[in-house]
Amino acid sequence: MSRYLARINKIDEAELNTLKRRIDIATAVAIFFIAILIVRLWYLQIHRGDDYAQLSESNRIRAQALNAPRGNIIDRQGRIIVTNRPCFNIVWVREDAPNPDAVLKSLARILHEDISVLLERIRTYADHPRYMPFRLQEDIDWKTLVYIENHRLDLPGIHIEVLPSRDYLYGDMASHIIGYLGEINQDELDRLDEDDDSPYEPGDQLGKMGVEKLFEEYLRGEKGRKYLEVDVHGLEQKQLKIQKPLPGDDLQLTIDIDLQQAAEKAMEGKAGAVVAMEVNTGRLLALVSSPPLHLQEFIGGISAKDWQAMLDNPLHPLINKAVQGQYPPGSTYKIVTALAGLAEGVITPETVFYCTGSLSFGNRTYGCWRKTGHGAVDLHRALRESCDVYFYQVGQRLGVDTLARYARSLGLGSITGVELEHEKPGLIPTTTWKLRKYKEPWQEGETLSVAIGQGFDLTTPLQVCRMTAATVNGGVVYQPRLIESIKDPDGNLIKQFPPEEVGKVLGTKKELQLIRDGLVAVVNEPHGTASIARMKDVVVGGKTGTAQVVHLSQFKDAKGDDIPYKYRDHAWFTSFAPAEAPEIAVTVLVEHGGHGGSAAAPIAKDVLERYFALKKERAAGAAGATSATGATSAAASTTAAPVAAAPDAASDAGPDAAPDAGSDAAPDAAPTAAAASKPQP
Amino acid sequence: MFRFDRRLLLNFDWVFLLSVIFISVMGLTNLYSSTHAFHHSGMSLFFKQLYYFLAGFGIVLAIISVDYRVLLNWNYPVYIGSVFLLLFALLFGKSIANTQRWINLGFFSLQPSEPAKLALVITLASYYYRKDTGKGFSLKELMVPMLLTGLPFLLILKQPDLGTALMLLFVFVSMTLFVKLKWQTLAILATSCLSAVPVGWKFFLKPYQRQRIETFLNPEGDPLNTGYHIMQSKIAVGSGMKFGKGFMHGTQGQLDFLPERHTDFAFSVWAEEWGFVGSLVLLGAYFFMILWGLNIAISSRDKFGVLLAFGIVSLIFWQAFINLAMVTGLLPVVGMPLPLFSYGGSSLMTTMTGIGILMNIRMRRYMTSS
């Protein structure tokens, strides 16, 4: 062998034994450590295996909430007003963008925005962590979305977020009724968490106003869950199980889209409210507060700027003036005074007072709106020409507390309980009320002001509308209804809201008839204050009102435009038709509109004209549908509607075919007809 | 020396080779499961590792054809070469995750700390063989091996790679205890080592290394960072239960919850998918290999062979034990591959070289210098 190896010596016997002992020790050491490992594996895999198996399960399975499509809001005809659509937002994740300036520059070009606008938005989030996404642009249009999706690779840091959003098919129509959605806030979360199975999680949307809020529990549906197998980054690997969300229930309003639109159009550019109510059921056919809310601005959360603009708007768009606006009823209140006078026997239809243009009472003079005076005035003429002196006389004989009793029986002075939030009760003063509130006794002179709807009197347009309805329907005070029914997504009825009598007017049918005659004269006789509202085919009755906002002598002789807007009088007109068998009551209030006859009555007339035109159209449509299907009765045509060859015509005819047959049959026939004739999904 | 002896073929250790192949096949199977979801461009890690194995068996063949005793003369060139590579990696190496551990050879990234372990074993075996008088080593005589260990130890600690550096100490201690020590020497070494722990903690450990050890002592205190590895690995191992979740069905590994699942934490994937039974099989294979290795050591006719074989076996054993103890949560996380099982070319080549030397010693057990 080579010389390199020559030096290596064999081990002698003694040394071999020593080494063998040491190898044995090493073997023992190895066995010891391997035994430790075996015990450890036994502990982890057998003894605690179940625990770790469970941990590994929860490690890999994520449950993802699937938002339920919110229920639709539909009109009384079954037409969809509000439904759902996906809303696409552009989201910015700073961390993902190695070269943010270039990305933002091309994004600015895509969005047709100046880059400074985007940079400004980013600046507000400057102190957020770099990995945190925030919204750069909300609700982008389809074209922009497609473009960004196609250029995804050129836009690192830009992500698209999809959120369910409301789709307002009729724009801002009925915005105060519908209300809006918003992200759930901490207060709401805390409050809702108190009930055990609150379905809400941070980031959820819920109704914040209007029926979206009040009927949230029906509309929201039930969330689904998607069980995903995810990796450590939370990225979806495999879908394990899916529990489908249950869509929310549909909410059918009593509102008629056509009428609502007509009323809103008539109110365009004005501040105020329109309420249209079925006289014999209390259902609201239209409820307008002007100016409307811009529902679109609320999608994805309203910006502080838009919100401030709404708060600052002198026309107060955030207030639903139909139920939250409290105005002196003005001369519309003369209905109350007249009824109380007749019922209490203070006057008869033949009682005559002499109007010289004013009335002295105590040490004050109370003027009539007509300074030259009306001369000898009876009830009919007093209503027709709205003679203040006549009602001063009546009111003075009744006293404020008696007046209040009648006002309350007509539904004034307390909330109506309609399905809207923050409704205001108005105010019907009494002697005890004044003593309690001002610690002063009632002055007799104040009764005179109250008798013509000024002074302390306050009413909401909805209250005045219901008062009108109760006056002309024979004295029944109905619960105002905004909701017709709630149906599940398959169209099954869940809840119905039948008409409900909540009170009886003090006074006999005959007395009410006398007042109704007077109100018809307001529109249809010479010298009536609202002849402007006269219609060709239908006899309309009504009462004008002008509610003083201030008693400033400096504006006493000023007229119209000379007075600053906020000091101008509110204009009222409350009406009903047809005079012989009233179906609909329409009340209009125009804030700072001036005289009721000139400012409010034409709007009521527009609404009434639309109502009767629609009725005619739908009757014709129903007749057409009836002959097309060969059915012999209206009832048959409505049940056949979903399968009929002309479902639109048939469904339109549904609810209104019934009132035609006789107004008393309407309450029962209408809802079933509407339910049966809803072919929409 | 280069003349081929027919007796060599007769003494070829098929059993040891088969135990190596057995572990390697389990390693490759496991690697396939843990990496099949990777989307790498180019060669898959599985095939890369397969080629490393084939190259490794080539190395074994090359090594057994040369008598291991030449190492006794080449030990210093080998040692100096390995130290040079460590220096080179520190100065010019490729930096991965803030560590200077790699030398890029174009087709292969060499981790010089791996061959350094083997180089130290060869050097210590040679030194102890030459200096052993049978009377036991004094502290003074240990100065040289301590320095020989200390230099690569510090260079590797500087990379920093605590696991490999500690492995050098384990090998040094094992081999030094295996040769005879004077009792006083042992006592002095033991006390100085114990007193060195707090000093080392303060001056030698990098903050991340200190944190790893702190995390190990209290893993729940930091479940998202370093503790995360330990937790996820324990979940993987534990959830394997008796028979495992099945090949390629381990959720912890497949779904990326397990970090380093093809390298240091490869055993977690194995334990998850094959359960307690599969883990015992693998553990048994290692145990068998270690015992057989010790048997090779004692069957050698010369003390150099005994020391060299013992050093290599202790190197493989401590690596395997520390890795398994680490992934089952018994020891803190340090960078330590499981020999023959974890993915990694440098580690595999080093192990195969060691195995080649072991088989070399085995084959020549009846040979004597003429």
Short mmCIF file of N, CA and C in Angstrom, two decimals, chain A residues 76-77 252 278 281 283 484 487 496 499 638 651 653-659 664-677:
data_model
loop_
_atom_site.label_atom_id
_atom_site.label_comp_id
_atom_site.label_asym_id
_atom_site.label_seq_id
_atom_site.Cartn_x
_atom_site.Cartn_y
_atom_site.Cartn_z
N ARG A 76 -98.15 50.08 -5.33
CA ARG A 76 -99.40 49.35 -5.12
C ARG A 76 -99.79 48.50 -6.33
N GLN A 77 -99.23 48.88 -7.49
CA GLN A 77 -99.52 48.12 -8.70
C GLN A 77 -98.56 46.96 -8.88
N GLN A 252 -94.54 46.11 -0.29
CA GLN A 252 -95.43 46.80 -1.23
C GLN A 252 -96.00 48.04 -0.59
N GLU A 278 -106.51 57.72 0.11
CA GLU A 278 -107.82 57.14 -0.20
C GLU A 278 -108.75 57.50 0.94
N THR A 281 -110.17 54.44 3.04
CA THR A 281 -109.30 53.40 3.59
C THR A 281 -108.13 53.96 4.39
N ARG A 283 -105.37 54.65 2.96
CA ARG A 283 -104.14 54.35 2.21
C ARG A 283 -103.61 55.61 1.55
N GLU A 484 -98.81 48.43 1.94
CA GLU A 484 -99.92 47.61 1.52
C GLU A 484 -99.74 46.18 2.05
N LYS A 487 -94.45 40.64 1.19
CA LYS A 487 -94.50 39.32 0.56
C LYS A 487 -93.12 38.71 0.53
N GLN A 496 -100.25 41.72 5.98
CA GLN A 496 -101.09 42.63 5.25
C GLN A 496 -101.47 43.77 6.16
N PRO A 499 -107.19 48.33 6.09
CA PRO A 499 -107.63 49.63 6.62
C PRO A 499 -108.09 49.47 8.06
N THR A 638 -108.87 39.69 -12.76
CA THR A 638 -107.72 39.97 -11.90
C THR A 638 -107.01 38.69 -11.48
N SER A 651 -102.76 43.88 -14.77
CA SER A 651 -102.29 44.18 -13.43
C SER A 651 -102.54 45.65 -13.11
N ALA A 653 -104.96 47.27 -14.10
CA ALA A 653 -106.39 47.44 -13.86
C ALA A 653 -106.77 46.95 -12.48
N GLY A 654 -106.05 46.01 -11.97
CA GLY A 654 -106.40 45.33 -10.74
C GLY A 654 -106.97 46.18 -9.62
N PRO A 655 -106.13 46.93 -8.95
CA PRO A 655 -106.61 47.62 -7.76
C PRO A 655 -107.69 48.64 -8.07
N ASP A 656 -107.63 49.21 -9.25
CA ASP A 656 -108.57 50.30 -9.51
C ASP A 656 -109.85 49.85 -10.15
N ALA A 657 -109.84 48.64 -10.62
CA ALA A 657 -111.11 48.10 -11.13
C ALA A 657 -112.09 47.97 -9.97
N ALA A 658 -111.56 47.66 -8.81
CA ALA A 658 -112.41 47.45 -7.65
C ALA A 658 -113.14 48.72 -7.18
N PRO A 659 -112.42 49.82 -6.96
CA PRO A 659 -113.13 51.02 -6.53
C PRO A 659 -114.25 51.40 -7.49
N ASP A 664 -117.29 51.20 -1.42
CA ASP A 664 -117.31 50.42 -0.19
C ASP A 664 -116.60 49.07 -0.37
N ALA A 665 -116.63 48.57 -1.58
CA ALA A 665 -116.00 47.27 -1.84
C ALA A 665 -114.49 47.39 -1.95
N ALA A 666 -114.05 48.61 -2.16
CA ALA A 666 -112.63 48.81 -2.46
C ALA A 666 -111.65 48.23 -1.45
N PRO A 667 -111.85 48.50 -0.14
CA PRO A 667 -110.82 48.07 0.80
C PRO A 667 -110.51 46.59 0.74
N ASP A 668 -111.52 45.81 0.55
CA ASP A 668 -111.29 44.36 0.56
C ASP A 668 -110.81 43.86 -0.79
N ALA A 669 -111.35 44.41 -1.82
CA ALA A 669 -111.04 43.88 -3.15
C ALA A 669 -109.62 44.27 -3.59
N ALA A 670 -109.22 45.48 -3.23
CA ALA A 670 -107.95 45.98 -3.78
C ALA A 670 -106.72 45.14 -3.43
N PRO A 671 -106.52 44.81 -2.16
CA PRO A 671 -105.27 44.08 -1.86
C PRO A 671 -105.17 42.72 -2.52
N THR A 672 -106.29 42.01 -2.55
CA THR A 672 -106.24 40.69 -3.17
C THR A 672 -105.96 40.82 -4.65
N ALA A 673 -106.58 41.81 -5.26
CA ALA A 673 -106.35 42.00 -6.68
C ALA A 673 -104.89 42.32 -6.93
N ALA A 674 -104.33 43.16 -6.06
CA ALA A 674 -102.93 43.56 -6.24
C ALA A 674 -102.01 42.35 -6.05
N ALA A 675 -102.36 41.54 -5.06
CA ALA A 675 -101.51 40.38 -4.77
C ALA A 675 -101.54 39.39 -5.93
N ALA A 676 -102.73 39.20 -6.46
CA ALA A 676 -102.87 38.20 -7.51
C ALA A 676 -102.26 38.67 -8.82
N SER A 677 -102.16 39.98 -8.97
CA SER A 677 -101.80 40.48 -10.29
C SER A 677 -100.34 40.91 -10.34
#
